[in-house]
Each structure stands twice: as structure tokens, then as C-alpha cells.
Amino acid sequence: MSNPQVTLRRTDDYTPGKPKLKLVQEVLALPLAPTAVLIKVHAVALNYRDSNIANGGNPWPVIPNGILGNDAAGEVIAVGDKVKTFTVGDRAGPITDTENITGREVKRSWLAADEDGVMADHIIFDGDVLCKLPDYLDWIEAAMIPCAGVTAWSALKGMSIGQTVLIQDYV
């Protein structure tokens, strides 16, 4: 598959304790790696963790001047020649913990901490760390699934029929 010419715009250069974001533009290195997927980002969601990282208050180490952000939703615009699970036009978002695919792994790797996050107009991830996003959600709703949505889903682990769950709405 041919790869489009893409100029990446992303956030960079933040100073701990003094939030400062600089817009960086660079041409993406193409062609894509065989298992890579290029996504045009349509929406991102911000989490409390994102502000902690930008302010230098994250309790765990982060890569210096890494791209912030965990949650994104976008459209696949190119795939590497070995990618079988995604095609151009699919809706996709990255998994926040890219080492925790099955739930049985012992190693962890977090977006915006151990590797670049999603606050860019285009992102490239290995196809194995992406999830397909449902068509019935708009881009903003879909952007909340990778971290915030999975966090809510994980909170239900261990629940069984007959137990009570509190669902609090913001409206």
C-alpha cells in the first residue's frame, strides 16, 4: 500500500512544574514499518494523569519532552504490509498500557510516560496495540474509550449478578 506524505504536528517541550507546550512540525518517516498503522487523529480526551505529567507531578518517571495524552480516536489512513487486523478507513485508538494486551503480562508500558502519547494530528502505532472503535460513537465519545473507558470497565472486575454499582452522571 502506498503511504501518504504526512507532516506531523505534535506537542513537545514541557517543563516540569511550568506547563509549557510547543507545537512541533516534522515530516513522518515513511514508508511505515511492516506492522505499523498510521492514524489521522480526530479527537483526544484529557485525563487527570495528563495534567500531572505536564506539571511534573506524575509519581512515575516519564520520557523527557514526550508527546502527552492517553486517549485518542482516529481514522486509519495507511497500514504496513503485514497488518491484517486494520484497513484504511477503520476507526481506531491506541491501548493506553501497550504492554498489557491480555491482562496477564507482568511488564507495563504507558502512553505519555514510557513512550509517546497521542496529542498529535497523526500517530503511528503497532497494529497489536490498537483497538477498533465502534461506528455508533462520534469521535469525541470514541476518544474516551482507550483509557477512561477501560478504567471504568476494569472497575467492574469481580462484580457479580445482584451486586450494586453506582453510576454517577455529570449532567
Coordinates of C-alpha atoms in Angstrom, one line a residue:
M1 CA 0.0 0.0 0.0
S2 CA 1.3 3.5 -0.8
N3 CA 1.9 5.8 2.1
P4 CA 0.7 9.4 2.1
Q5 CA 3.0 12.3 2.6
V6 CA 2.2 13.4 6.1
T7 CA 3.5 16.3 8.2
L8 CA 3.1 15.5 11.9
R9 CA 2.2 18.3 14.3
R10 CA 2.6 17.4 17.9
T11 CA 3.1 18.8 21.4
D12 CA 6.6 18.8 22.8
D13 CA 8.9 20.6 25.2
Y14 CA 7.2 20.9 28.5
T15 CA 9.0 21.9 31.7
P16 CA 8.0 20.1 34.9
G17 CA 6.2 22.5 37.3
K18 CA 5.7 25.0 34.5
P19 CA 3.3 23.7 31.9
K20 CA 4.6 24.8 28.5
L21 CA 3.6 23.2 25.2
K22 CA 5.3 23.9 22.0
L23 CA 3.9 22.9 18.6
V24 CA 6.5 20.8 16.7
Q25 CA 6.1 20.0 13.0
E26 CA 8.0 17.2 11.3
V27 CA 7.7 15.0 8.2
L28 CA 6.8 11.5 9.2
A29 CA 9.4 8.8 8.2
L30 CA 7.7 6.7 5.6
P31 CA 7.3 4.0 4.4
L32 CA 5.7 2.6 7.5
A33 CA 7.2 -0.4 9.3
P34 CA 5.5 -3.7 8.3
T35 CA 3.3 -3.9 11.4
A36 CA 2.7 -0.1 11.8
V37 CA -0.6 1.7 11.4
L38 CA -0.9 5.4 10.6
I39 CA -3.9 7.1 12.2
K40 CA -5.3 10.6 11.5
V41 CA -6.5 11.8 14.9
H42 CA -10.0 13.2 15.0
A43 CA -10.4 13.6 18.8
V44 CA -8.4 13.3 22.1
A45 CA -9.6 13.1 25.7
L46 CA -7.7 14.6 28.6
N47 CA -7.2 12.8 31.9
Y48 CA -6.0 13.9 35.2
R49 CA -2.8 12.0 34.6
D50 CA -2.1 14.2 31.5
S51 CA -2.1 17.3 33.7
N52 CA 0.1 15.6 36.2
I53 CA 2.7 14.7 33.6
A54 CA 2.6 18.3 32.1
N55 CA 3.1 19.8 35.6
G56 CA 5.8 17.4 36.6
G57 CA 3.6 15.8 39.2
N58 CA 3.3 12.3 37.9
P59 CA 4.6 9.9 40.5
W60 CA 6.3 7.7 37.9
P61 CA 9.1 8.6 35.5
V62 CA 8.2 9.9 32.1
I63 CA 10.3 10.3 28.9
P64 CA 11.6 13.9 28.6
N65 CA 9.7 16.0 26.1
G66 CA 7.5 13.1 25.1
I67 CA 4.1 13.6 23.5
L68 CA 1.3 13.8 26.1
G69 CA -2.0 12.1 26.1
N70 CA -3.5 8.7 26.5
D71 CA -6.9 8.7 24.8
A72 CA -7.4 9.3 21.0
A73 CA -9.8 8.3 18.3
G74 CA -9.0 8.4 14.6
E75 CA -9.2 7.0 11.2
V76 CA -6.6 4.6 9.7
I77 CA -5.0 6.2 6.7
A78 CA -2.2 3.8 6.0
V79 CA -1.0 0.3 7.2
G80 CA 2.2 -1.6 7.0
D81 CA 2.3 -4.5 4.6
K82 CA 2.0 -7.1 7.4
V83 CA -1.0 -5.6 9.2
K84 CA -4.0 -7.9 8.9
T85 CA -6.4 -6.5 11.5
F86 CA -6.8 -2.9 10.2
T87 CA -7.5 -1.5 6.8
V88 CA -7.6 2.1 5.6
G89 CA -10.8 3.8 6.8
D90 CA -11.1 1.8 10.0
R91 CA -11.8 3.7 13.3
A92 CA -9.0 3.0 15.8
G93 CA -7.4 4.2 19.1
P94 CA -4.3 3.0 21.0
I95 CA -4.3 0.9 24.1
T96 CA -3.0 3.1 27.0
D97 CA -0.8 0.3 28.5
T98 CA 0.8 -1.1 25.4
E99 CA 2.4 -4.0 27.3
N100 CA -0.8 -5.1 28.9
I101 CA -2.6 -6.7 25.9
T102 CA -4.1 -9.9 27.5
G103 CA -4.1 -8.8 31.2
R104 CA -1.5 -11.5 32.1
E105 CA 1.6 -9.5 31.3
V106 CA 4.0 -8.5 34.1
K107 CA 5.6 -5.6 32.3
R108 CA 3.9 -2.3 31.9
S109 CA 4.4 0.5 29.3
W110 CA 2.2 3.6 29.4
L111 CA 1.5 6.1 26.7
A112 CA 2.8 9.6 27.5
A113 CA 5.2 8.1 30.1
D114 CA 7.3 5.2 28.8
E115 CA 6.5 6.1 25.1
D116 CA 5.0 8.9 23.2
G117 CA 1.3 9.7 23.7
V118 CA -1.5 10.8 21.3
M119 CA -1.6 14.7 21.2
A120 CA -0.7 14.9 17.6
D121 CA -2.7 15.2 14.4
H122 CA -1.2 11.9 13.2
I123 CA 0.0 8.9 15.3
I124 CA 1.8 5.7 14.4
F125 CA 1.4 2.6 16.5
D126 CA 2.0 -1.1 16.0
G127 CA -1.3 -2.8 15.0
D128 CA -1.1 -5.0 18.1
V129 CA -1.6 -2.1 20.5
L130 CA -4.7 -0.6 18.7
C131 CA -8.3 -1.3 19.2
K132 CA -11.1 -0.9 16.8
L133 CA -13.6 1.8 17.8
P134 CA -17.4 1.3 17.3
D135 CA -19.1 3.3 14.5
Y136 CA -22.1 4.3 16.6
L137 CA -19.9 6.6 18.8
D138 CA -18.9 10.0 17.4
W139 CA -15.2 10.8 17.5
I140 CA -15.3 12.6 20.9
E141 CA -17.2 9.7 22.6
A142 CA -14.8 7.2 21.0
A143 CA -11.8 9.1 22.2
M144 CA -12.7 8.3 25.8
I145 CA -12.6 4.5 25.4
P146 CA -8.8 3.7 25.4
C147 CA -8.0 4.9 29.0
A148 CA -11.1 6.3 30.7
G149 CA -13.5 3.7 29.3
V150 CA -11.2 0.8 30.1
T151 CA -10.7 2.2 33.6
A152 CA -14.4 2.2 34.1
W153 CA -14.8 -1.3 32.7
S154 CA -11.9 -2.6 34.9
A155 CA -13.7 -1.2 38.0
L156 CA -16.4 -3.8 37.4
K157 CA -13.9 -6.7 37.7
G158 CA -15.1 -9.1 40.3
M159 CA -18.7 -7.9 40.2
S160 CA -21.4 -10.5 40.1
I161 CA -25.1 -10.6 39.5
G162 CA -27.1 -9.0 42.3
Q163 CA -24.4 -6.6 43.4
T164 CA -25.0 -2.8 43.2
V165 CA -23.0 -0.3 41.2
L166 CA -23.1 3.5 41.5
I167 CA -23.1 5.3 38.2
Q168 CA -22.6 9.0 38.6
D169 CA -23.6 11.3 35.8
Y170 CA -22.1 14.8 35.2
V171 CA -25.3 16.3 33.9

